[in-house]
Coordinates of N, CA and C in Angstrom, one line a residue:
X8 N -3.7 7.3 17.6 CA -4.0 7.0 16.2 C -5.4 6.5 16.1
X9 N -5.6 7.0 15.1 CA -7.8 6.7 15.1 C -7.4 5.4 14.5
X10 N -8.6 4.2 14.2 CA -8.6 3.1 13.8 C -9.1 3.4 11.6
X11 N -8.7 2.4 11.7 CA -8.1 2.6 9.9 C -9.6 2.9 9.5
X12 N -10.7 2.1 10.1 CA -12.2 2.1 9.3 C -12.4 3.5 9.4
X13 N -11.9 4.4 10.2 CA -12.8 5.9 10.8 C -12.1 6.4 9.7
X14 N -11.1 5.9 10.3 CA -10.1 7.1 8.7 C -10.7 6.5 7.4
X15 N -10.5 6.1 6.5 CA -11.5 5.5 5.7 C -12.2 5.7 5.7
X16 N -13.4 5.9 6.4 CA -15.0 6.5 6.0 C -15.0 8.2 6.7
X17 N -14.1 9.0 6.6 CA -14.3 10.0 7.0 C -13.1 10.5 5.6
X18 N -12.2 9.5 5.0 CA -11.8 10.1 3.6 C -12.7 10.1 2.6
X19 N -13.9 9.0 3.1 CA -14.9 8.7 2.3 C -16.4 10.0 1.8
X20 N -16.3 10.0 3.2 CA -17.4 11.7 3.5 C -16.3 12.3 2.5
X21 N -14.7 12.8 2.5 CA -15.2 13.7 2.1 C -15.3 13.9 0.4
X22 N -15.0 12.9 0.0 CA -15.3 12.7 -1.4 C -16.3 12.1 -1.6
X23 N -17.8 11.7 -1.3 CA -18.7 12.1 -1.4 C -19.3 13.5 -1.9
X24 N -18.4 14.3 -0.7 CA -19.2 15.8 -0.5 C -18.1 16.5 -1.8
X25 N -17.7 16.3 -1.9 CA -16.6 16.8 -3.2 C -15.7 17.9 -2.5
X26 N -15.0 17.5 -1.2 CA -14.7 18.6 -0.7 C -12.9 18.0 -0.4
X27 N -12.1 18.8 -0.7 CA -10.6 18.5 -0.8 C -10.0 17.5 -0.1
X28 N -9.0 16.9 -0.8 CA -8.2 15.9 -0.4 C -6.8 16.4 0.9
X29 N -6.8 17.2 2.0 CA -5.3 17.8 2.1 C -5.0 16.8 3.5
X30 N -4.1 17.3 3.1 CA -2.8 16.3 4.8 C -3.0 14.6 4.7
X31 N -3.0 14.5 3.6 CA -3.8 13.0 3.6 C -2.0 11.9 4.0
X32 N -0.7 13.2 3.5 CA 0.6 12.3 4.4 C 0.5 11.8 5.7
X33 N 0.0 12.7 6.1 CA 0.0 12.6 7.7 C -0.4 10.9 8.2
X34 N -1.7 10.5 7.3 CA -2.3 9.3 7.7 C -1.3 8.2 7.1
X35 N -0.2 8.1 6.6 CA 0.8 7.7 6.7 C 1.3 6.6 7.6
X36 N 1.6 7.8 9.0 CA 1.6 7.7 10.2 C 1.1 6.8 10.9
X37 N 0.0 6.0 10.1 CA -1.1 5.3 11.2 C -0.7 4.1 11.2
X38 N -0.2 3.2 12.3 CA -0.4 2.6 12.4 C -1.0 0.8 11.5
X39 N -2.4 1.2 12.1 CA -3.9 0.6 11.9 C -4.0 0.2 10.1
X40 N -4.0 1.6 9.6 CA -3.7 1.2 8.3 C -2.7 0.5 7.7
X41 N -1.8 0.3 8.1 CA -0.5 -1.1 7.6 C -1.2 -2.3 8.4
X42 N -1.5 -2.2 9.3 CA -2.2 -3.5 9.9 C -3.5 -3.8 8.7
X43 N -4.0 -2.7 8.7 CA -5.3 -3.3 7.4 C -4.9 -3.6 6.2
X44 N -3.8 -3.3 5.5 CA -2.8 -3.7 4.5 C -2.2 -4.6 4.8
X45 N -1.6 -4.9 5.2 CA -0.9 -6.2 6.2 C -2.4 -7.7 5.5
X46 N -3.5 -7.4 6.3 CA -4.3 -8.3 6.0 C -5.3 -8.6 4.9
X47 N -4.9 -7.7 3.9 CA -5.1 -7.5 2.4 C -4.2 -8.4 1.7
X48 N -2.8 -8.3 2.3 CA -1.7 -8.8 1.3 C -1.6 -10.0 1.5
X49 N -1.5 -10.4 3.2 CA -1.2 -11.9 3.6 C -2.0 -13.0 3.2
X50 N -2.8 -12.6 2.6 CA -3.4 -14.2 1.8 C -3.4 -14.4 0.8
X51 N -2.6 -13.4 -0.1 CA -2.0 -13.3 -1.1 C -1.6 -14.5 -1.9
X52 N -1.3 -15.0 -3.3 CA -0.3 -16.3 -3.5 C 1.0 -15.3 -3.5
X53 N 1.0 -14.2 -4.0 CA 2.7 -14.3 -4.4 C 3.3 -13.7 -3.0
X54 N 2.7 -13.2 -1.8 CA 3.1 -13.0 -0.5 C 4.2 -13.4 -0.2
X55 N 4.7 -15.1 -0.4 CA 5.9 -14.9 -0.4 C 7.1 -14.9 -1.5
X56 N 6.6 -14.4 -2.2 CA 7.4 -14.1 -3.1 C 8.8 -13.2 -3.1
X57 N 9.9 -13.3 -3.6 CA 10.8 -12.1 -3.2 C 11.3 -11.5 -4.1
X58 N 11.0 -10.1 -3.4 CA 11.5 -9.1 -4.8 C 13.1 -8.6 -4.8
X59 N 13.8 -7.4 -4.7 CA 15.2 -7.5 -4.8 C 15.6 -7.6 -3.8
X60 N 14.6 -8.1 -2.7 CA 15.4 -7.8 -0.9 C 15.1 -9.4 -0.6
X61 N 15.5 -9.8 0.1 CA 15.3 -11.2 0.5 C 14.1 -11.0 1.7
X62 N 13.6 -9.7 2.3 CA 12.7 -10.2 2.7 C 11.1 -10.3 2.4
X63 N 10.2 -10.6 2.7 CA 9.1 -11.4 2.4 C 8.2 -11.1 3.6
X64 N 6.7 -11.4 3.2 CA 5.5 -11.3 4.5 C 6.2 -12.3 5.8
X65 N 7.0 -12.8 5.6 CA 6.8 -14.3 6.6 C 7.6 -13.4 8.0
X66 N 8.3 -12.6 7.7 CA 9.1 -11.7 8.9 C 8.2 -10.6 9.3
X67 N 6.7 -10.2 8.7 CA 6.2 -9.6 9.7 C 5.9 -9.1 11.2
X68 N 6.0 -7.8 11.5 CA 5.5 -7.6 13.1 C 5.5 -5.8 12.9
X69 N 5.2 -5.6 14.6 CA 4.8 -4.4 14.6 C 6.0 -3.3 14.8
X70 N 7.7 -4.4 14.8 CA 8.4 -3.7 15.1 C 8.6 -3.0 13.3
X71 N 8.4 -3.7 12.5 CA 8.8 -3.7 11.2 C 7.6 -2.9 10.7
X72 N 6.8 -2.6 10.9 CA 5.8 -1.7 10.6 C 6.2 0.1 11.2
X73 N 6.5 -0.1 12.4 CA 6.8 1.0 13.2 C 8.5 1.5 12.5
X74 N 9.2 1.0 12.2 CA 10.5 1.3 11.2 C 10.2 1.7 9.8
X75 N 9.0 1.0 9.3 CA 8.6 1.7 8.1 C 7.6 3.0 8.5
X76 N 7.3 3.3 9.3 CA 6.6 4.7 9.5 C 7.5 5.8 9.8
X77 N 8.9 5.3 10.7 CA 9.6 6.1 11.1 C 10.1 6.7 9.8
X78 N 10.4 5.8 8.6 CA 11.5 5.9 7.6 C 10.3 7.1 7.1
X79 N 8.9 6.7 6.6 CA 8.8 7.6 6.2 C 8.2 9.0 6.8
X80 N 8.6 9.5 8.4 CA 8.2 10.5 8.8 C 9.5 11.1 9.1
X81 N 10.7 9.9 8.8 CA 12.1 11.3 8.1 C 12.2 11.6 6.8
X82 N 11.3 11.3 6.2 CA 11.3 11.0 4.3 C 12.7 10.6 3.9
X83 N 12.6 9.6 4.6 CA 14.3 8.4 4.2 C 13.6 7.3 3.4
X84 N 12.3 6.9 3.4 CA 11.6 5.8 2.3 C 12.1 5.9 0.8
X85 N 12.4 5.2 0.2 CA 12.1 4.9 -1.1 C 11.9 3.6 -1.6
X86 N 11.1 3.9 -2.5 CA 10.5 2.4 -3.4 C 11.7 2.0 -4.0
X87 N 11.6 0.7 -3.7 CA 12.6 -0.2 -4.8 C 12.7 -0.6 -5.7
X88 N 13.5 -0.3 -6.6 CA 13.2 -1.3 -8.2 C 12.3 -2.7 -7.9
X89 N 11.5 -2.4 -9.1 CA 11.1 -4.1 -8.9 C 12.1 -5.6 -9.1
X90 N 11.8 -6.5 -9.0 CA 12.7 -7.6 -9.8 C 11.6 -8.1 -10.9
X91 N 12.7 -8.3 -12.1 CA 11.8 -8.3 -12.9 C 11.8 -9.3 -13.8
X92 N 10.9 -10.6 -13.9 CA 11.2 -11.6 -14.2 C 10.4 -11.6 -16.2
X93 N 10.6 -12.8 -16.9 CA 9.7 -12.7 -18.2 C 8.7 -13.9 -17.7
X94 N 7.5 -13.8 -18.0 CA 6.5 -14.8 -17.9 C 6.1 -15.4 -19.1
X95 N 5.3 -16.7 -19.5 CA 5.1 -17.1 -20.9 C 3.4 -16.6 -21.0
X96 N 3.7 -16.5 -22.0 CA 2.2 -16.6 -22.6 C 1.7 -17.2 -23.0
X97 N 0.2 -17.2 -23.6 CA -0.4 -18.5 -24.4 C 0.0 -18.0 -25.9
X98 N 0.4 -17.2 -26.4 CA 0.8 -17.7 -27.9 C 2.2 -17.8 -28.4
X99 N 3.0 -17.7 -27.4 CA 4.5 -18.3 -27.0 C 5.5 -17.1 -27.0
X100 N 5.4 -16.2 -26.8 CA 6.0 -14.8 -26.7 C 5.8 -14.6 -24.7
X101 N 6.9 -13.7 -24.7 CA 7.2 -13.9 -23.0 C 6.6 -12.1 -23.1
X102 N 6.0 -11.7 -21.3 CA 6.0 -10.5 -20.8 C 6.3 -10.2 -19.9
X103 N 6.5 -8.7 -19.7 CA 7.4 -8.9 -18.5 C 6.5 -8.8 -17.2
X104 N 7.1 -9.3 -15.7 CA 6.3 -9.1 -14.6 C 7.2 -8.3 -13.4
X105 N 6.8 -7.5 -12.8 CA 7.8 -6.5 -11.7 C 7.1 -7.1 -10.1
X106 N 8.7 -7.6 -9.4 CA 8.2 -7.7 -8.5 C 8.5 -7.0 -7.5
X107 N 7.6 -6.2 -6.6 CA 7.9 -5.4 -5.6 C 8.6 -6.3 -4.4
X108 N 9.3 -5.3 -3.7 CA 9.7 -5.7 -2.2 C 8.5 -5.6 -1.6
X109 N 8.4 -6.5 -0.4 CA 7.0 -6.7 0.6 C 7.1 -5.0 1.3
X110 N 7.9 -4.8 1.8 CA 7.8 -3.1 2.4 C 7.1 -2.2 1.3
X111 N 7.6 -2.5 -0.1 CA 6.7 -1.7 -1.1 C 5.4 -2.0 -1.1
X112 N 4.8 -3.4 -1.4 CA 3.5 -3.5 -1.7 C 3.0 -3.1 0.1
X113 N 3.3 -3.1 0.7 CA 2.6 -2.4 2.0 C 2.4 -1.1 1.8
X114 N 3.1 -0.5 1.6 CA 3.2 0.8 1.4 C 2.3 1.5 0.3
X115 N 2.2 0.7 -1.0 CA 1.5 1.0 -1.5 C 0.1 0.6 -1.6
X116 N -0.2 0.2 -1.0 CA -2.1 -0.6 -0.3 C -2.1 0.2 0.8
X117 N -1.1 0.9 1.8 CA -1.7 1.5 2.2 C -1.9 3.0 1.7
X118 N -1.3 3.5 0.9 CA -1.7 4.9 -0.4 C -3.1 4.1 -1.4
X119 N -3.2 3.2 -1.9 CA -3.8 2.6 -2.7 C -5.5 2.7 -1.5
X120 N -5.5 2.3 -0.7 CA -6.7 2.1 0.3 C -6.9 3.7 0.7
X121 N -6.5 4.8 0.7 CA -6.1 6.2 1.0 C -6.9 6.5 -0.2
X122 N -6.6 6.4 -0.9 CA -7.1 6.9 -2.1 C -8.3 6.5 -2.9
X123 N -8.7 5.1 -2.6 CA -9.3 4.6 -2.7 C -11.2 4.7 -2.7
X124 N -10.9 4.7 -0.6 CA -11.4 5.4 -0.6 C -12.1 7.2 -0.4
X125 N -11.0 8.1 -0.9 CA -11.6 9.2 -1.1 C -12.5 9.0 -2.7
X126 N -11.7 8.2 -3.7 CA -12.0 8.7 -5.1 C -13.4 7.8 -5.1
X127 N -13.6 6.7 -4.8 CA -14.5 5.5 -5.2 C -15.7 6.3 -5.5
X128 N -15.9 6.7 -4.0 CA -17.4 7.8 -4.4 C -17.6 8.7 -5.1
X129 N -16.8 9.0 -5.8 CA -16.9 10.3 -7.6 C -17.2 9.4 -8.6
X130 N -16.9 8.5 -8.7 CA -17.2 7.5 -9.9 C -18.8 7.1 -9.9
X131 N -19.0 7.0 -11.1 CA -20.4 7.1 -10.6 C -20.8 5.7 -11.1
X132 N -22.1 5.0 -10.7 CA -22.2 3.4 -10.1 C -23.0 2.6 -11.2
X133 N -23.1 3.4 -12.9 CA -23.2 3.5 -13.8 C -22.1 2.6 -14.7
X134 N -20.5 3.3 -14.1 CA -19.1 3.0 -14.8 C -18.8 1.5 -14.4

């Protein structure tokens, strides 16, 4: 597995160069990238927060990373409903807030960091 920064600055090249996004599942796969997600989320406040599964960041490791990679290189993953709580507001009317399971918001930082950086460099530094 290459380290998350290479992948990352080499999805970076290629959206720079305006040149296609493909096989980007594959990096899925990596490791490194849930570890760079992993240290995105964990200092998090709502980290430990729990969404409809009882588990939380606090049971992290590499065996639980490597079960989330497997799941999705049998395409047995799916996202879970959020839990979905009402918050107050300041003018006394409630909204709602969705809370992901910890396996989701991993999963999605590391698609969110994937994408991130391919697209960042199209935007232009103006916006």
């Amino acid at each position: 597995m290459q380290n998350a920064e290479i992948v990352l600055v080499a999805l970076r090249n290629l959206g720079e160069n305006g040149k296609p996004l493909e096989r980007v599942y594959r990096q899925l796969y990596n490791e490194t990238l849930y570890l760079a997600a992993y240290s995105k989320l964990y200092r998090n406040d709502g980290a430990l927060t729990k969404g409809t599964q009882d588990e939380t960041i606090d049971g992290m490791s590499l065996n639980r990373i490597h079960s989330i990679i497997e799941e999705i290189r049998m395409e047995r993953f799916r996202f879970s409903p959020a839990r979905r709580v009402w918050i107050n507001k300041k003018n006394g009317k409630k909204r709602p807030l969705g809370i992901p399971n910890f396996e989701d918001k991993l999963v999605q930082e590391v698609i969110r960091g994937l994408l991130d950086a391919y697209y960042e460099p199209r935007f232009s530094s103006n916006s």
